[in-house]
PDB file of C-alpha atoms in Angstrom:
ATOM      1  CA  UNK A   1     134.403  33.134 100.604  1.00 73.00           C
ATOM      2  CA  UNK A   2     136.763  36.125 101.124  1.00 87.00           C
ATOM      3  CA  UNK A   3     138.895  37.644  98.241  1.00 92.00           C
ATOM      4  CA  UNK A   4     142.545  37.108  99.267  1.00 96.00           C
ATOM      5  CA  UNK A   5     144.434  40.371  98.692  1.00 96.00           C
ATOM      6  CA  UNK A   6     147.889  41.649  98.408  1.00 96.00           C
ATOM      7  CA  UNK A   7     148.239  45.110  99.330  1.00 94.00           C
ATOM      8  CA  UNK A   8     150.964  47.636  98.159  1.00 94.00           C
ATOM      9  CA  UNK A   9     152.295  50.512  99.580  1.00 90.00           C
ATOM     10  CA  UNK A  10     154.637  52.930  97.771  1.00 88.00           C
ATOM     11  CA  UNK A  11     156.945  55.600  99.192  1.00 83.00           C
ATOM     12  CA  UNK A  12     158.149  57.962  96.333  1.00 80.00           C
ATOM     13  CA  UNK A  13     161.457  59.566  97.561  1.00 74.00           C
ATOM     14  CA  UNK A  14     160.074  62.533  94.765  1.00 62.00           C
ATOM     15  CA  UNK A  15     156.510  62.814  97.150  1.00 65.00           C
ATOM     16  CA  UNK A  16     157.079  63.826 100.444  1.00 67.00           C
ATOM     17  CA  UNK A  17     154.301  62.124 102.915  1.00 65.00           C
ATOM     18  CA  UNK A  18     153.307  63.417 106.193  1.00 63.00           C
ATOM     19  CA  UNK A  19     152.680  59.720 107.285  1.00 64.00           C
ATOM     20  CA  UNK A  20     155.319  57.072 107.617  1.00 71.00           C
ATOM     21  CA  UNK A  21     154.887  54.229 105.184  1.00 68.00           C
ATOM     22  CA  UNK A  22     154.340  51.582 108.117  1.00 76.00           C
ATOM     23  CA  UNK A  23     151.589  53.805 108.831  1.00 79.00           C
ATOM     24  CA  UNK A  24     150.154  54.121 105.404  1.00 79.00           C
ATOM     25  CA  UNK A  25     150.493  49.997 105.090  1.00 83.00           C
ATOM     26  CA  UNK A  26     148.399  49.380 108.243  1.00 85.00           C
ATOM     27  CA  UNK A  27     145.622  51.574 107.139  1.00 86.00           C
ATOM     28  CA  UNK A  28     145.092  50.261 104.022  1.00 84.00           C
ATOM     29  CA  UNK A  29     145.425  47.106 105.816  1.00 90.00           C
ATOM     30  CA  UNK A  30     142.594  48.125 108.353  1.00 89.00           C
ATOM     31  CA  UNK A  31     140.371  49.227 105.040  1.00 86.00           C
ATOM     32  CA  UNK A  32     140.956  45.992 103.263  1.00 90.00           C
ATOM     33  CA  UNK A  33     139.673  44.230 106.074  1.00 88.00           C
ATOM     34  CA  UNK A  34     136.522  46.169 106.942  1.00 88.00           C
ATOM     35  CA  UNK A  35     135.829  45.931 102.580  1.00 90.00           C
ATOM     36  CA  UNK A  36     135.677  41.756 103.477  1.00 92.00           C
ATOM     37  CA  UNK A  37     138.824  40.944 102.008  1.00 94.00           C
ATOM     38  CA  UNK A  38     141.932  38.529 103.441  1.00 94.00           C
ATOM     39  CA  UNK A  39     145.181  39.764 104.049  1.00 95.00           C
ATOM     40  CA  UNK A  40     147.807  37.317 102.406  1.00 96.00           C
ATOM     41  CA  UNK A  41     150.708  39.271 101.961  1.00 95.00           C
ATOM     42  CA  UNK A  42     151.782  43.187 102.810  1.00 92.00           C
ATOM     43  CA  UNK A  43     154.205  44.529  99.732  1.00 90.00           C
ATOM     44  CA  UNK A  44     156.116  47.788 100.707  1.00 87.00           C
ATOM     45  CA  UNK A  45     157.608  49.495  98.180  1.00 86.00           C
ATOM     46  CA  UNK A  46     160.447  52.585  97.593  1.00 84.00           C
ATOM     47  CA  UNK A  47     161.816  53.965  94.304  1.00 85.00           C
ATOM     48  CA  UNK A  48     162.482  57.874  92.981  1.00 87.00           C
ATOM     49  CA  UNK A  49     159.581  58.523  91.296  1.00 86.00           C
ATOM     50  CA  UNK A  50     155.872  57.168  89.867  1.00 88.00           C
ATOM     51  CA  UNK A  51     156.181  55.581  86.526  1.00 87.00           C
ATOM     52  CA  UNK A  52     153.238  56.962  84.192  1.00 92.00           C
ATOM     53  CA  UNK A  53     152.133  53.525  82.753  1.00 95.00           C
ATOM     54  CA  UNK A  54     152.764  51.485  85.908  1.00 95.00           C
ATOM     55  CA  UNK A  55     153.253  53.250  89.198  1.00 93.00           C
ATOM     56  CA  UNK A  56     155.414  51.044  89.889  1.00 94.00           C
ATOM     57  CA  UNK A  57     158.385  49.689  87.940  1.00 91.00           C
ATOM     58  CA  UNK A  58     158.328  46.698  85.723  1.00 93.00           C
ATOM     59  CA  UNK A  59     160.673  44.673  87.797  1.00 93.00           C
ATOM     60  CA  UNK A  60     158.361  45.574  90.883  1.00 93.00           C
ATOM     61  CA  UNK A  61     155.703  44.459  88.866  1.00 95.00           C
ATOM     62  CA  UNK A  62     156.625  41.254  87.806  1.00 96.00           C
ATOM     63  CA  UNK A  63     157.562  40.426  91.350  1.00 95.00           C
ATOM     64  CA  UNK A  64     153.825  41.347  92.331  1.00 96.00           C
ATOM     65  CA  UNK A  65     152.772  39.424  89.955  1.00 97.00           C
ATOM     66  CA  UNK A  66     154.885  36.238  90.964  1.00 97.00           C
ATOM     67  CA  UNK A  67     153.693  37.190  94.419  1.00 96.00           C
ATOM     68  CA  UNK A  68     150.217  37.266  93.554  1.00 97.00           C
ATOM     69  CA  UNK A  69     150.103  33.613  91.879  1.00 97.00           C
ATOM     70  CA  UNK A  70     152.621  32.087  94.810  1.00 97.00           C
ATOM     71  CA  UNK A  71     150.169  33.367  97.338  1.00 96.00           C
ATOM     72  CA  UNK A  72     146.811  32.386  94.904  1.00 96.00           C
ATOM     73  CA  UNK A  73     145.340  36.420  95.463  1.00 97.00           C
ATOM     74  CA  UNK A  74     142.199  37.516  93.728  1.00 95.00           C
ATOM     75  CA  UNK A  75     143.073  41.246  94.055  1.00 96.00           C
ATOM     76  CA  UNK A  76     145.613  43.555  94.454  1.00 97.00           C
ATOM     77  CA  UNK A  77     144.973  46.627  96.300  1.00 95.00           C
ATOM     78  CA  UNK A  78     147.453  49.659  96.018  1.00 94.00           C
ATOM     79  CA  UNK A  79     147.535  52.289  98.855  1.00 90.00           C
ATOM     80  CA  UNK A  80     148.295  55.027  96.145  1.00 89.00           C
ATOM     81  CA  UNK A  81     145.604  56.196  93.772  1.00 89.00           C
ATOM     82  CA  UNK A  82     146.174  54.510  89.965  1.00 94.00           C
ATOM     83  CA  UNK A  83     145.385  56.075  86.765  1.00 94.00           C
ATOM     84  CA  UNK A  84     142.936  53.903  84.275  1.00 94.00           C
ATOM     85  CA  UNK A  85     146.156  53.550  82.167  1.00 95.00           C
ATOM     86  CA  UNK A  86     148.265  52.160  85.194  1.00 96.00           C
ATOM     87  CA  UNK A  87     145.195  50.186  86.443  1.00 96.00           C
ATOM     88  CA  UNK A  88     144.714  48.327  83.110  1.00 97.00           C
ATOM     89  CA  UNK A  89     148.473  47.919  82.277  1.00 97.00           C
ATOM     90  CA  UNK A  90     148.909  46.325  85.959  1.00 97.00           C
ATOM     91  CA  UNK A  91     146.303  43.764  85.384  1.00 97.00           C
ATOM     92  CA  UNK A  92     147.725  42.734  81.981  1.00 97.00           C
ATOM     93  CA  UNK A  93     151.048  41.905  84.135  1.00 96.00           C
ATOM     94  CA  UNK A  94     149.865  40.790  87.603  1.00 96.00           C
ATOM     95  CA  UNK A  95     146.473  39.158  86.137  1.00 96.00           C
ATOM     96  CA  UNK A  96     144.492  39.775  88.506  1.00 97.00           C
ATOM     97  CA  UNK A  97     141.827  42.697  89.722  1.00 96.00           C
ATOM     98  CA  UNK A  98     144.064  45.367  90.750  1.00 96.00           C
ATOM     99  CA  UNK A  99     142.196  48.505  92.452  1.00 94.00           C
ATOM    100  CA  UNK A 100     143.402  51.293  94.481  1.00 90.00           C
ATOM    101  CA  UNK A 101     142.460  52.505  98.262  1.00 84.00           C
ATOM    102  CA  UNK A 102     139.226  54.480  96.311  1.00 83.00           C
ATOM    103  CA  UNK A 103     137.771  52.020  95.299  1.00 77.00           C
TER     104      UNK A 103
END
């Protein structure tokens, strides 16, 4: 049986990306696939700047993690590379295994 995955793509307005974020979204998309895993929901998205112990905001966070239990995911998979910190403190929220596109 396939893992069902959310994936997440961020856009940083601080990080300028050669790639638009559509772009960035169906790659990982493409990846997740070809690593065996099932699509259930695509998750784009924007704020100023990374936050150090989340990547992401809190708010954003909880909403993954409502996402993640509405859509019954086994794994979260973020397009931008997470810190051990950011890793760990995203599965305490979103409780689930949450990896980046490395791994």
């Amino acid at each position: 049986m396939r893992e069902k995955a959310v994936i997440v793509t961020v856009n940083f307005d601080s990080i300028r990306r050669d790639f638009e974020l559509s772009d960035l979204a169906a790659e990982l998309e493409e990846l997740s696939n070809s690593a065996g895993l099932a699509i259930v929901k695509s998750l784009m998205v924007r704020q100023k700047n990374p936050n150090a112990a989340l990547l992401i905001g809190s708010g954003k966070a909880q909403e993954l993690a409502d996402l993640v239990k509405k859509e019954k995911a086994n794994v979260v998979v973020f397009e931008s590379n997470l810190s051990s910190t950011q890793q760990r403190n995203l599965e305490e929220i979103i409780q689930v295994k949450t990896i980046d596109r490395t791994q």
